[in-house]
Short mmCIF file of C-alpha atoms in Angstrom, two decimals:
data_model
loop_
_atom_site.label_atom_id
_atom_site.label_comp_id
_atom_site.label_asym_id
_atom_site.label_seq_id
_atom_site.Cartn_x
_atom_site.Cartn_y
_atom_site.Cartn_z
CA MET A 1 17.50 1.68 8.07
CA SER A 2 15.08 3.54 6.02
CA GLU A 3 15.14 6.90 4.07
CA TYR A 4 12.39 9.11 3.35
CA VAL A 5 11.26 11.59 0.53
CA ASP A 6 8.66 14.33 1.35
CA TRP A 7 6.91 15.07 -1.83
CA PRO A 8 6.11 18.51 -2.30
CA ASN A 9 1.96 18.99 -2.39
CA GLY A 10 1.25 22.63 -2.29
CA HIS A 11 -1.46 22.19 0.43
CA ASP A 12 -1.31 24.76 3.37
CA GLU A 13 -3.26 22.13 5.73
CA PRO A 14 -2.95 18.79 4.39
CA VAL A 15 -5.70 15.80 5.04
CA GLY A 16 -3.04 14.03 6.61
CA LEU A 17 0.03 11.76 5.93
CA THR A 18 0.27 9.07 3.46
CA VAL A 19 3.26 6.78 3.85
CA LEU A 20 4.49 4.91 0.66
CA LEU A 21 5.90 1.52 1.84
CA PRO A 22 7.90 -0.12 -0.92
CA GLY A 23 8.33 -3.83 -2.14
CA ARG A 24 11.69 -5.58 -1.71
CA ASN A 25 12.47 -5.03 -5.33
CA TYR A 26 9.80 -2.36 -5.93
CA PRO A 27 10.86 1.18 -4.82
CA ALA A 28 8.09 4.20 -4.42
CA THR A 29 9.60 5.10 -7.77
CA MET A 30 7.88 2.43 -9.57
CA PRO A 31 4.22 2.92 -11.30
CA LEU A 32 2.11 1.67 -8.75
CA LEU A 33 3.41 3.53 -5.77
CA THR A 34 4.26 6.64 -7.88
CA PHE A 35 0.65 6.92 -9.22
CA ALA A 36 -0.86 6.13 -5.84
CA GLY A 37 1.06 8.88 -4.13
CA ARG A 38 0.24 11.29 -6.90
CA ALA A 39 -3.46 10.55 -6.50
CA ALA A 40 -2.78 11.11 -2.65
CA VAL A 41 -1.63 14.59 -3.36
CA GLN A 42 -4.29 15.36 -5.76
CA HIS A 43 -7.05 14.49 -2.79
CA GLY A 44 -4.88 16.64 -0.38
CA TRP A 45 -2.77 14.54 1.34
CA HIS A 46 1.03 15.02 2.30
CA VAL A 47 3.30 11.97 0.97
CA ARG A 48 6.15 10.54 2.51
CA ALA A 49 8.05 7.63 0.28
CA VAL A 50 9.99 5.25 2.19
CA SER A 51 13.09 3.54 0.55
CA TRP A 52 14.66 0.87 2.23
CA ASP A 53 17.13 -2.22 1.73
CA ALA A 54 14.86 -4.80 3.37
CA PRO A 55 16.82 -7.70 5.18
CA ASP A 56 15.94 -11.46 4.70
CA LEU A 57 14.10 -12.44 7.58
CA ASP A 58 11.33 -14.92 8.84
CA THR A 59 7.64 -13.89 8.32
CA GLU A 60 7.30 -12.68 11.86
CA ALA A 61 10.36 -10.75 12.20
CA THR A 62 9.72 -9.13 8.70
CA VAL A 63 6.21 -8.05 9.96
CA GLU A 64 8.00 -6.51 13.11
CA TRP A 65 10.83 -4.78 10.88
CA VAL A 66 8.21 -3.27 8.38
CA GLY A 67 6.06 -2.31 11.30
CA THR A 68 9.08 -0.37 12.98
CA GLN A 69 9.81 1.18 9.59
CA LEU A 70 6.01 2.47 9.14
CA ALA A 71 6.34 3.90 12.84
CA GLU A 72 9.75 5.92 11.99
CA ALA A 73 8.19 7.30 8.99
CA VAL A 74 5.09 8.38 10.76
CA GLY A 75 7.28 9.55 13.46
CA ASP A 76 5.57 12.00 15.80
CA PHE A 77 2.81 13.08 13.22
CA GLU A 78 -0.45 13.64 14.77
CA GLY A 79 -3.50 13.36 12.62
CA ARG A 80 -4.93 11.16 9.81
CA VAL A 81 -2.68 8.55 8.39
CA LEU A 82 -3.14 6.52 5.47
CA VAL A 83 -0.30 3.72 4.53
CA VAL A 84 -0.10 2.96 0.90
CA GLY A 85 2.05 -0.72 1.02
CA LYS A 86 3.26 -2.58 -2.07
CA SER A 87 4.08 -6.46 -1.56
CA LEU A 88 6.52 -6.35 1.55
CA GLY A 89 5.13 -3.02 2.48
CA THR A 90 1.79 -4.80 2.96
CA CYS A 91 3.54 -6.62 6.39
CA GLY A 92 2.94 -3.09 7.85
CA ALA A 93 -0.76 -4.14 8.00
CA ALA A 94 -0.30 -5.18 11.69
CA TYR A 95 1.06 -1.65 12.83
CA ALA A 96 -1.52 0.14 10.77
CA ALA A 97 -4.50 -2.04 12.41
CA ALA A 98 -3.15 -1.26 15.73
CA ARG A 99 -3.32 2.25 15.27
CA ASP A 100 -6.48 2.38 13.06
CA TYR A 101 -4.64 3.94 10.12
CA GLU A 102 -6.31 4.05 6.41
CA ALA A 103 -4.73 1.71 3.99
CA ILE A 104 -4.12 0.69 0.42
CA TRP A 105 -2.47 -2.69 -0.02
CA LEU A 106 -1.26 -3.36 -3.59
CA THR A 107 -0.38 -6.82 -4.37
CA PRO A 108 -0.66 -7.71 -0.73
CA LEU A 109 1.13 -10.92 0.53
CA LEU A 110 -2.41 -12.71 1.25
CA HIS A 111 -0.40 -16.12 1.31
CA LEU A 112 1.07 -14.94 4.80
CA PRO A 113 -1.90 -15.57 7.58
CA GLN A 114 -0.28 -13.03 9.77
CA VAL A 115 -1.06 -10.42 6.96
CA VAL A 116 -4.51 -11.37 6.16
CA GLN A 117 -5.12 -11.28 9.93
CA ALA A 118 -3.83 -7.86 10.57
CA MET A 119 -5.84 -6.62 7.71
CA SER A 120 -8.94 -8.32 8.84
CA ASP A 121 -8.25 -6.50 12.39
CA ASN A 122 -8.22 -3.01 11.01
CA THR A 123 -11.37 -1.30 11.61
CA ASN A 124 -10.60 1.64 9.41
CA ARG A 125 -11.10 1.61 5.87
CA GLN A 126 -8.72 -0.33 3.45
CA MET A 127 -8.33 -1.16 -0.13
CA LEU A 128 -6.78 -4.17 -1.67
CA ILE A 129 -5.43 -4.54 -5.22
CA GLY A 130 -4.47 -7.59 -6.72
CA GLY A 131 -4.00 -9.56 -10.25
CA THR A 132 -5.40 -12.94 -10.85
CA ASP A 133 -1.91 -13.97 -11.98
CA ASP A 134 -0.27 -13.04 -8.85
CA PRO A 135 0.77 -16.05 -6.58
CA ALA A 136 0.51 -13.84 -3.48
CA TRP A 137 -3.25 -12.78 -4.54
CA ASN A 138 -6.01 -14.95 -2.95
CA PRO A 139 -9.43 -13.61 -3.52
CA ASP A 140 -11.13 -15.14 -0.66
CA ALA A 141 -8.28 -13.69 1.77
CA ALA A 142 -9.05 -10.48 0.33
CA ARG A 143 -12.70 -10.75 0.85
CA SER A 144 -12.20 -11.84 4.41
CA THR A 145 -10.66 -8.62 5.25
CA GLY A 146 -13.83 -6.51 4.92
CA GLY A 147 -11.89 -4.15 2.58
CA THR A 148 -12.77 -2.48 -0.71
CA ILE A 149 -11.26 -4.96 -3.29
CA THR A 150 -10.05 -4.47 -6.74
CA GLN A 151 -9.18 -7.62 -8.69
CA ILE A 152 -7.35 -7.31 -12.10
CA ASP A 153 -7.66 -10.10 -14.31
CA ASP A 154 -4.51 -11.76 -15.88
CA ALA A 155 -2.33 -9.19 -13.81
CA ASP A 156 0.73 -10.41 -11.97
CA HIS A 157 2.43 -9.12 -9.04
CA GLY A 158 3.97 -6.01 -10.73
CA MET A 159 0.19 -5.44 -12.25
CA PHE A 160 1.56 -6.30 -15.68
CA THR A 161 0.52 -8.91 -18.43
CA ASP A 162 2.46 -10.07 -21.46
CA ASP A 163 0.87 -7.21 -23.29
CA ALA A 164 2.60 -3.58 -22.87
CA VAL A 165 -0.64 -1.73 -23.78
CA ARG A 166 -2.84 -3.70 -21.59
CA SER A 167 -0.34 -3.45 -18.94
CA ALA A 168 -0.30 0.57 -19.23
CA GLU A 169 -4.25 0.16 -19.01
CA ILE A 170 -4.12 -1.92 -15.93
CA HIS A 171 -2.25 0.89 -14.22
CA VAL A 172 -4.62 3.47 -15.56
CA GLU A 173 -7.54 1.49 -14.07
CA VAL A 174 -5.79 0.73 -10.58
CA THR A 175 -4.94 4.56 -10.31
CA ARG A 176 -8.77 5.58 -11.34
CA GLU A 177 -9.63 2.96 -8.52
CA ILE A 178 -7.21 4.69 -5.80
CA SER A 179 -8.42 8.25 -6.81
CA ARG A 180 -11.94 7.40 -6.43
CA TRP A 181 -11.55 5.49 -3.03
CA LEU A 182 -9.49 8.43 -1.87
CA GLY A 183 -12.34 10.76 -2.84
CA ASN A 184 -14.79 8.86 -0.92
CA THR A 185 -13.55 9.84 2.50
#
């Protein structure tokens, strides 16, 4: 079962609902999701952060489970939906594609054909962000989705390097790219 936290945003009429889907060991309080959520608020979105204790399942069951968590987070909201998924959260791509949701995929699991296919099937705009030192990142698969791609040299699955300052710079760079993308709606 998942839990949700709605972030205060100060907008009387938000652009839509942003759902933050975490990774297995990467909650919405970690930098990539926190900064993506703050950028969404800045651009007028209502943000709902999901937290979960993800079960260990095979790929097909994981895709279904994450899709169910996304469905429950969206609930009966009617309007524009933006999904921001990190790692395991990117398994929500099939549900997002079926409902034509906009999406930002952070360190997507591009080694899973089901995830790549779902992202390719989404006709709405998407952004994929990954690092060259992340074993789950595949630049060819990313390009095949038709989404906007941001690739960070030497970044791992958490968007970190061995250099603390460079890691902080990467998070600033990623946040700028997300904010720019959100501003182009």
